[in-house]
Amino acid sequence: MLIDTYGRVATDLRVSLTDRCNLRCSYCMPEEGLQWLGKSELLTDDEIVRLIRVAVTSLGITEVRFTGGEPLLRPGLVGIVERVAALEPRPRMSLTTNGIGLKRTAEALKSAGLDRVNVSLDTLRPEVFKTLTRRNRHEDVLAGLEAARAAGLTPVKVNTVLMPGLNDDEAPDLLAWAVENDYELRFIEQMPLDAQHGWKRDGMITAGDILESLATRFRLEPEGEQARGAAPAERWIVDGGPHRVGVIGSVTRPFCAACDRTRLTADGQVRTCLFATEETDLRAALRDGAQDEELARIWRIAMWGKKAGSGLDDPSFLQPSRPMSAIGG
């Protein structure tokens, strides 16, 4: 079991498979990209599967989410999914992706054992997509979403970040589109995880702003805390159902008290929080010949020291030294 001093138990593991990405979203990284990790720094496929096995069989992990960077850029992704699906007990598996490569991989991922996907899409307007991502791939993302739905990687969730002056007027249109296409839309407040440290609290689009905008066109009924559990998204029933929309207010409506996550970076570091400024090195222990019991012990110690909150509500918040692309969303 992975428990911290506040009594929270981690059952959800986020695994970053690569720090690389084929988009350059303005809220994540600079246009020129980043200094990528070297191949020797990245965990191998065998190392990833072994650490997931330790987490599942010895530490009580029941959910595994593959992230990046862009996880579809990992050559061994399908094989990793297949091997994790064979674990006993079998964890539920999902993938967070920008969707560009889903059209060609959705069927293979479903066959390998992936349960569902989260796809990032911030706008319905191709020109705004190009401005936000610095790439002209809007049609590829839409095709990826359709392929995921057709393959049965459901519910297909769409993650959206609203940026002032770019797509902050699109919330109602995005929800109407999601309802029409049977996707579950989730708005995420912009978080301070950009490599260029350009995030500013003032002017960000808040959860309250999003809900106010949606209410101009839709009737929203809160699903409630009991239904939410440890999920990061507050959800609302749209126009009486069955569709729902979620809002993740990481900055203005933090959910740290119910957090059930632990994170493994692409280079084998345990992070107790997305906003943590410290990491615990599992890769070194693994490559030095540590047995599974020792890896589990190191992981437990790391999680025992998890802080009460993310610190985002502190005006002196210290932004993590590594951007989202390096630590997983």
Tab-separated table of C-alpha atoms in Angstrom:
chain	number	residue	atom	x	y	z
A	1	MET	CA	0.000	0.000	0.000
A	2	LEU	CA	1.132	3.539	-0.792
A	3	ILE	CA	-0.092	5.694	2.086
A	4	ASP	CA	0.986	9.146	3.230
A	5	THR	CA	0.982	10.829	6.625
A	6	TYR	CA	-2.444	12.367	5.893
A	7	GLY	CA	-4.066	8.968	5.387
A	8	ARG	CA	-4.402	9.217	1.612
A	9	VAL	CA	-3.860	5.964	-0.273
A	10	ALA	CA	-2.481	6.043	-3.813
A	11	THR	CA	-4.186	3.599	-6.167
A	12	ASP	CA	-3.723	5.545	-9.432
A	13	LEU	CA	-0.324	5.476	-11.180
A	14	ARG	CA	0.567	7.971	-13.921
A	15	VAL	CA	3.460	6.720	-16.089
A	16	SER	CA	5.261	9.130	-18.416
A	17	LEU	CA	6.660	7.133	-21.343
A	18	THR	CA	8.609	9.937	-23.032
A	19	ASP	CA	9.360	13.617	-22.623
A	20	ARG	CA	9.051	14.221	-26.383
A	21	CYS	CA	6.018	15.682	-28.105
A	22	ASN	CA	5.047	16.450	-31.697
A	23	LEU	CA	3.142	19.617	-30.727
A	24	ARG	CA	4.459	22.803	-29.145
A	25	CYS	CA	1.492	23.959	-27.075
A	26	SER	CA	2.130	27.452	-25.776
A	27	TYR	CA	1.104	26.546	-22.210
A	28	CYS	CA	3.529	23.613	-22.097
A	29	MET	CA	6.766	24.318	-23.947
A	30	PRO	CA	8.588	26.896	-26.085
A	31	GLU	CA	8.285	26.837	-29.867
A	32	GLU	CA	11.820	25.495	-30.321
A	33	GLY	CA	11.144	22.539	-28.032
A	34	LEU	CA	13.255	21.400	-25.087
A	35	GLN	CA	16.470	19.581	-24.348
A	36	TRP	CA	15.176	16.007	-24.591
A	37	LEU	CA	16.300	13.181	-22.343
A	38	GLY	CA	18.958	10.896	-23.778
A	39	LYS	CA	18.036	7.305	-24.600
A	40	SER	CA	20.097	5.949	-21.707
A	41	GLU	CA	18.235	8.223	-19.288
A	42	LEU	CA	14.832	6.858	-20.277
A	43	LEU	CA	13.460	3.736	-18.694
A	44	THR	CA	13.466	0.769	-21.061
A	45	ASP	CA	10.250	-1.086	-21.861
A	46	ASP	CA	11.287	-3.889	-19.498
A	47	GLU	CA	12.034	-1.418	-16.705
A	48	ILE	CA	8.682	0.316	-17.129
A	49	VAL	CA	6.776	-2.963	-17.024
A	50	ARG	CA	8.745	-4.148	-14.000
A	51	LEU	CA	8.034	-0.990	-12.009
A	52	ILE	CA	4.349	-1.126	-12.938
A	53	ARG	CA	4.307	-4.777	-11.843
A	54	VAL	CA	5.793	-3.809	-8.472
A	55	ALA	CA	3.192	-1.048	-8.129
A	56	VAL	CA	0.291	-3.350	-9.022
A	57	THR	CA	1.281	-6.526	-7.182
A	58	SER	CA	2.957	-5.035	-4.090
A	59	LEU	CA	1.666	-1.481	-3.641
A	60	GLY	CA	-2.067	-1.628	-4.367
A	61	ILE	CA	-2.172	0.242	-7.680
A	62	THR	CA	-5.410	-0.481	-9.562
A	63	GLU	CA	-5.330	2.218	-12.286
A	64	VAL	CA	-2.482	2.944	-14.705
A	65	ARG	CA	-2.483	6.001	-16.980
A	66	PHE	CA	0.167	6.286	-19.699
A	67	THR	CA	1.217	9.860	-20.418
A	68	GLY	CA	4.115	11.809	-21.918
A	69	GLY	CA	5.169	14.099	-23.477
A	70	GLU	CA	3.210	12.320	-26.167
A	71	PRO	CA	3.006	8.595	-25.303
A	72	LEU	CA	2.148	7.559	-28.875
A	73	LEU	CA	5.730	8.504	-29.773
A	74	ARG	CA	6.992	5.619	-27.619
A	75	PRO	CA	7.893	2.814	-30.092
A	76	GLY	CA	7.120	0.025	-27.613
A	77	LEU	CA	3.789	1.396	-26.390
A	78	VAL	CA	1.531	-1.388	-27.678
A	79	GLY	CA	3.816	-4.042	-26.224
A	80	ILE	CA	3.938	-2.275	-22.853
A	81	VAL	CA	0.134	-2.115	-22.746
A	82	GLU	CA	-0.131	-5.799	-23.643
A	83	ARG	CA	2.302	-6.831	-20.908
A	84	VAL	CA	0.626	-4.692	-18.257
A	85	ALA	CA	-2.760	-6.114	-19.260
A	86	ALA	CA	-1.397	-9.572	-18.456
A	87	LEU	CA	-0.608	-8.667	-14.832
A	88	GLU	CA	-2.559	-10.213	-11.981
A	89	PRO	CA	-4.503	-8.393	-10.719
A	90	ARG	CA	-5.078	-6.586	-13.992
A	91	PRO	CA	-5.138	-2.788	-13.596
A	92	ARG	CA	-7.450	-0.586	-15.601
A	93	MET	CA	-5.418	1.239	-18.235
A	94	SER	CA	-5.899	4.560	-19.962
A	95	LEU	CA	-3.835	6.885	-22.124
A	96	THR	CA	-3.545	10.670	-22.297
A	97	THR	CA	-2.602	11.783	-25.808
A	98	ASN	CA	-2.771	14.706	-28.207
A	99	GLY	CA	-4.562	12.336	-30.575
A	100	ILE	CA	-2.368	12.863	-33.627
A	101	GLY	CA	-1.310	9.220	-33.889
A	102	LEU	CA	-4.552	7.620	-32.721
A	103	LYS	CA	-6.022	6.982	-36.146
A	104	ARG	CA	-3.344	4.399	-36.894
A	105	THR	CA	-2.932	2.969	-33.365
A	106	ALA	CA	-6.374	2.919	-31.732
A	107	GLU	CA	-7.302	-0.603	-32.844
A	108	ALA	CA	-3.916	-2.042	-31.843
A	109	LEU	CA	-4.075	-0.382	-28.431
A	110	LYS	CA	-7.584	-1.710	-27.816
A	111	SER	CA	-6.512	-5.211	-28.847
A	112	ALA	CA	-3.505	-4.980	-26.510
A	113	GLY	CA	-5.783	-4.228	-23.569
A	114	LEU	CA	-6.071	-0.443	-23.272
A	115	ASP	CA	-9.437	0.515	-21.780
A	116	ARG	CA	-9.888	4.149	-22.783
A	117	VAL	CA	-8.221	7.419	-23.819
A	118	ASN	CA	-8.099	11.092	-22.890
A	119	VAL	CA	-7.414	13.326	-25.893
A	120	SER	CA	-6.269	16.931	-25.622
A	121	LEU	CA	-8.149	19.343	-27.877
A	122	ASP	CA	-8.476	23.014	-26.979
A	123	THR	CA	-10.424	24.419	-29.907
A	124	LEU	CA	-12.790	23.613	-32.757
A	125	ARG	CA	-11.158	26.253	-34.968
A	126	PRO	CA	-8.174	25.034	-37.045
A	127	GLU	CA	-6.550	28.466	-37.103
A	128	VAL	CA	-6.689	28.737	-33.308
A	129	PHE	CA	-5.343	25.194	-32.998
A	130	LYS	CA	-2.358	26.202	-35.134
A	131	THR	CA	-1.744	29.252	-32.951
A	132	LEU	CA	-1.983	27.275	-29.709
A	133	THR	CA	0.053	24.246	-30.780
A	134	ARG	CA	2.284	25.838	-33.452
A	135	ARG	CA	1.373	22.911	-35.705
A	136	ASN	CA	-1.277	22.424	-38.420
A	137	ARG	CA	-2.675	19.076	-37.172
A	138	HIS	CA	-6.266	19.829	-36.189
A	139	GLU	CA	-7.782	17.355	-38.661
A	140	ASP	CA	-5.466	14.603	-37.384
A	141	VAL	CA	-6.713	15.074	-33.827
A	142	LEU	CA	-10.355	14.905	-34.931
A	143	ALA	CA	-9.597	11.746	-36.916
A	144	GLY	CA	-7.864	10.262	-33.878
A	145	LEU	CA	-10.877	10.944	-31.702
A	146	GLU	CA	-13.180	9.225	-34.184
A	147	ALA	CA	-10.833	6.229	-34.386
A	148	ALA	CA	-10.706	5.913	-30.599
A	149	ARG	CA	-14.488	5.922	-30.359
A	150	ALA	CA	-14.798	3.371	-33.180
A	151	ALA	CA	-12.230	1.091	-31.517
A	152	GLY	CA	-14.169	1.099	-28.244
A	153	LEU	CA	-11.649	3.088	-26.193
A	154	THR	CA	-14.553	4.588	-24.291
A	155	PRO	CA	-15.558	6.764	-22.646
A	156	VAL	CA	-13.438	9.025	-24.847
A	157	LYS	CA	-12.607	12.061	-22.732
A	158	VAL	CA	-11.524	15.352	-24.261
A	159	ASN	CA	-9.253	17.623	-22.210
A	160	THR	CA	-9.477	21.349	-22.936
A	161	VAL	CA	-7.478	24.311	-21.650
A	162	LEU	CA	-8.950	27.764	-22.264
A	163	MET	CA	-6.499	30.605	-22.876
A	164	PRO	CA	-7.357	34.320	-22.651
A	165	GLY	CA	-7.815	35.972	-26.023
A	166	LEU	CA	-7.509	32.722	-27.981
A	167	ASN	CA	-10.233	30.195	-27.205
A	168	ASP	CA	-11.856	31.553	-24.047
A	169	ASP	CA	-15.127	32.094	-25.940
A	170	GLU	CA	-15.433	28.475	-27.101
A	171	ALA	CA	-16.655	26.667	-23.979
A	172	PRO	CA	-20.332	26.364	-25.023
A	173	ASP	CA	-19.450	25.383	-28.611
A	174	LEU	CA	-17.011	22.744	-27.373
A	175	LEU	CA	-19.605	21.240	-25.052
A	176	ALA	CA	-22.264	21.157	-27.795
A	177	TRP	CA	-19.760	19.405	-30.081
A	178	ALA	CA	-18.807	16.887	-27.367
A	179	VAL	CA	-22.435	16.041	-26.647
A	180	GLU	CA	-23.131	15.587	-30.368
A	181	ASN	CA	-20.166	13.227	-30.768
A	182	ASP	CA	-20.603	11.358	-27.455
A	183	TYR	CA	-17.314	12.537	-25.957
A	184	GLU	CA	-16.948	13.550	-22.322
A	185	LEU	CA	-15.508	17.050	-22.184
A	186	ARG	CA	-13.288	18.152	-19.310
A	187	PHE	CA	-12.034	21.701	-18.938
A	188	ILE	CA	-8.717	22.072	-17.133
A	189	GLU	CA	-7.520	25.309	-15.610
A	190	GLN	CA	-4.169	26.351	-17.058
A	191	MET	CA	-1.470	25.192	-14.636
A	192	PRO	CA	2.037	26.569	-13.941
A	193	LEU	CA	3.913	23.799	-15.746
A	194	ASP	CA	5.230	25.587	-18.821
A	195	ALA	CA	8.947	25.381	-19.485
A	196	GLN	CA	9.238	29.109	-20.105
A	197	HIS	CA	7.539	29.918	-16.754
A	198	GLY	CA	5.118	32.283	-18.441
A	199	TRP	CA	2.086	31.291	-16.354
A	200	LYS	CA	0.348	34.069	-14.465
A	201	ARG	CA	-2.486	33.648	-11.984
A	202	ASP	CA	-3.975	36.998	-12.960
A	203	GLY	CA	-6.037	36.703	-16.118
A	204	MET	CA	-6.245	32.895	-16.209
A	205	ILE	CA	-9.599	31.348	-17.131
A	206	THR	CA	-10.930	29.895	-13.888
A	207	ALA	CA	-13.374	27.091	-13.189
A	208	GLY	CA	-15.916	29.725	-12.213
A	209	ASP	CA	-15.453	31.517	-15.538
A	210	ILE	CA	-15.953	28.259	-17.440
A	211	LEU	CA	-19.135	27.331	-15.586
A	212	GLU	CA	-20.543	30.823	-16.055
A	213	SER	CA	-19.917	30.581	-19.789
A	214	LEU	CA	-21.484	27.114	-20.095
A	215	ALA	CA	-24.560	28.244	-18.163
A	216	THR	CA	-25.413	30.679	-20.951
A	217	ARG	CA	-26.466	27.732	-23.126
A	218	PHE	CA	-26.835	24.637	-20.910
A	219	ARG	CA	-28.568	23.602	-17.710
A	220	LEU	CA	-25.932	22.079	-15.433
A	221	GLU	CA	-26.731	19.944	-12.394
A	222	PRO	CA	-23.823	19.070	-10.076
A	223	GLU	CA	-23.148	15.350	-9.877
A	224	GLY	CA	-21.965	15.663	-6.282
A	225	GLU	CA	-18.965	14.763	-4.157
A	226	GLN	CA	-20.069	11.164	-3.550
A	227	ALA	CA	-20.062	10.424	-7.274
A	228	ARG	CA	-16.779	12.292	-7.714
A	229	GLY	CA	-14.744	10.263	-5.208
A	230	ALA	CA	-11.021	10.899	-5.749
A	231	ALA	CA	-11.441	12.066	-9.361
A	232	PRO	CA	-9.876	15.455	-10.116
A	233	ALA	CA	-12.853	16.664	-12.148
A	234	GLU	CA	-16.004	18.091	-10.659
A	235	ARG	CA	-18.748	16.900	-13.001
A	236	TRP	CA	-22.082	18.332	-14.013
A	237	ILE	CA	-25.015	16.601	-15.698
A	238	VAL	CA	-25.831	18.441	-18.926
A	239	ASP	CA	-29.475	19.304	-19.651
A	240	GLY	CA	-30.772	16.416	-17.554
A	241	GLY	CA	-28.333	13.837	-18.921
A	242	PRO	CA	-26.993	11.447	-19.910
A	243	HIS	CA	-24.011	13.577	-20.927
A	244	ARG	CA	-21.671	15.122	-18.397
A	245	VAL	CA	-19.042	17.824	-18.412
A	246	GLY	CA	-16.123	18.065	-16.019
A	247	VAL	CA	-14.048	20.940	-14.728
A	248	ILE	CA	-10.637	20.407	-13.142
A	249	GLY	CA	-9.914	23.478	-11.047
A	250	SER	CA	-6.373	22.608	-10.000
A	251	VAL	CA	-5.575	26.228	-9.181
A	252	THR	CA	-8.797	27.727	-7.799
A	253	ARG	CA	-10.597	24.575	-6.576
A	254	PRO	CA	-7.817	22.164	-5.508
A	255	PHE	CA	-8.679	18.549	-4.725
A	256	CYS	CA	-5.512	17.585	-2.842
A	257	ALA	CA	-7.336	16.174	0.204
A	258	ALA	CA	-8.729	13.320	-1.903
A	259	CYS	CA	-5.676	12.758	-4.147
A	260	ASP	CA	-4.985	9.081	-4.875
A	261	ARG	CA	-2.137	9.459	-7.399
A	262	THR	CA	1.506	8.605	-7.657
A	263	ARG	CA	3.649	9.416	-10.679
A	264	LEU	CA	6.567	7.807	-12.481
A	265	THR	CA	8.559	10.000	-14.856
A	266	ALA	CA	10.046	8.812	-18.132
A	267	ASP	CA	13.475	8.677	-16.491
A	268	GLY	CA	12.339	6.636	-13.505
A	269	GLN	CA	11.648	9.225	-10.812
A	270	VAL	CA	8.759	8.974	-8.354
A	271	ARG	CA	6.800	12.193	-7.999
A	272	THR	CA	4.238	12.439	-5.234
A	273	CYS	CA	2.505	15.397	-6.897
A	274	LEU	CA	2.448	16.973	-10.339
A	275	PHE	CA	3.697	20.177	-8.698
A	276	ALA	CA	6.354	18.570	-6.516
A	277	THR	CA	9.807	20.144	-6.488
A	278	GLU	CA	11.493	16.929	-5.312
A	279	GLU	CA	11.722	13.437	-6.821
A	280	THR	CA	12.826	9.986	-5.649
A	281	ASP	CA	15.087	7.996	-7.973
A	282	LEU	CA	13.871	4.459	-8.712
A	283	ARG	CA	15.924	4.086	-11.890
A	284	ALA	CA	19.253	4.111	-10.056
A	285	ALA	CA	18.091	1.488	-7.571
A	286	LEU	CA	16.644	-0.652	-10.340
A	287	ARG	CA	19.830	-0.520	-12.407
A	288	ASP	CA	21.963	-1.200	-9.314
A	289	GLY	CA	20.208	-4.552	-8.958
A	290	ALA	CA	17.576	-3.795	-6.329
A	291	GLN	CA	15.024	-6.541	-5.746
A	292	ASP	CA	11.310	-5.835	-6.103
A	293	GLU	CA	10.912	-5.609	-2.322
A	294	GLU	CA	13.523	-2.856	-2.159
A	295	LEU	CA	11.930	-0.918	-5.011
A	296	ALA	CA	8.592	-1.127	-3.220
A	297	ARG	CA	10.197	0.074	0.014
A	298	ILE	CA	11.738	3.131	-1.685
A	299	TRP	CA	8.394	3.943	-3.292
A	300	ARG	CA	6.558	3.678	0.044
A	301	ILE	CA	9.035	6.021	1.722
A	302	ALA	CA	8.625	8.555	-1.086
A	303	MET	CA	4.843	8.527	-0.781
A	304	TRP	CA	4.936	8.721	3.023
A	305	GLY	CA	6.529	12.159	2.616
A	306	LYS	CA	3.818	13.519	0.305
A	307	LYS	CA	2.800	17.054	1.227
A	308	ALA	CA	-0.716	18.028	2.215
A	309	GLY	CA	-1.313	20.102	-0.896
A	310	SER	CA	0.121	21.277	-4.178
A	311	GLY	CA	1.049	24.715	-2.846
A	312	LEU	CA	-0.779	26.472	-5.688
A	313	ASP	CA	-2.819	28.448	-3.158
A	314	ASP	CA	0.385	29.913	-1.704
A	315	PRO	CA	1.384	33.270	-3.280
A	316	SER	CA	5.034	32.214	-2.950
A	317	PHE	CA	4.422	28.991	-4.917
A	318	LEU	CA	7.650	27.606	-6.376
A	319	GLN	CA	7.064	26.261	-9.875
A	320	PRO	CA	8.465	22.765	-10.562
A	321	SER	CA	11.820	22.836	-12.289
A	322	ARG	CA	10.682	20.428	-15.003
A	323	PRO	CA	7.836	21.184	-17.436
A	324	MET	CA	4.758	19.031	-17.890
A	325	SER	CA	6.245	17.332	-20.938
A	326	ALA	CA	8.979	15.828	-18.769
A	327	ILE	CA	6.876	14.676	-15.827
A	328	GLY	CA	3.554	13.586	-17.298
A	329	GLY	CA	0.153	15.248	-17.219
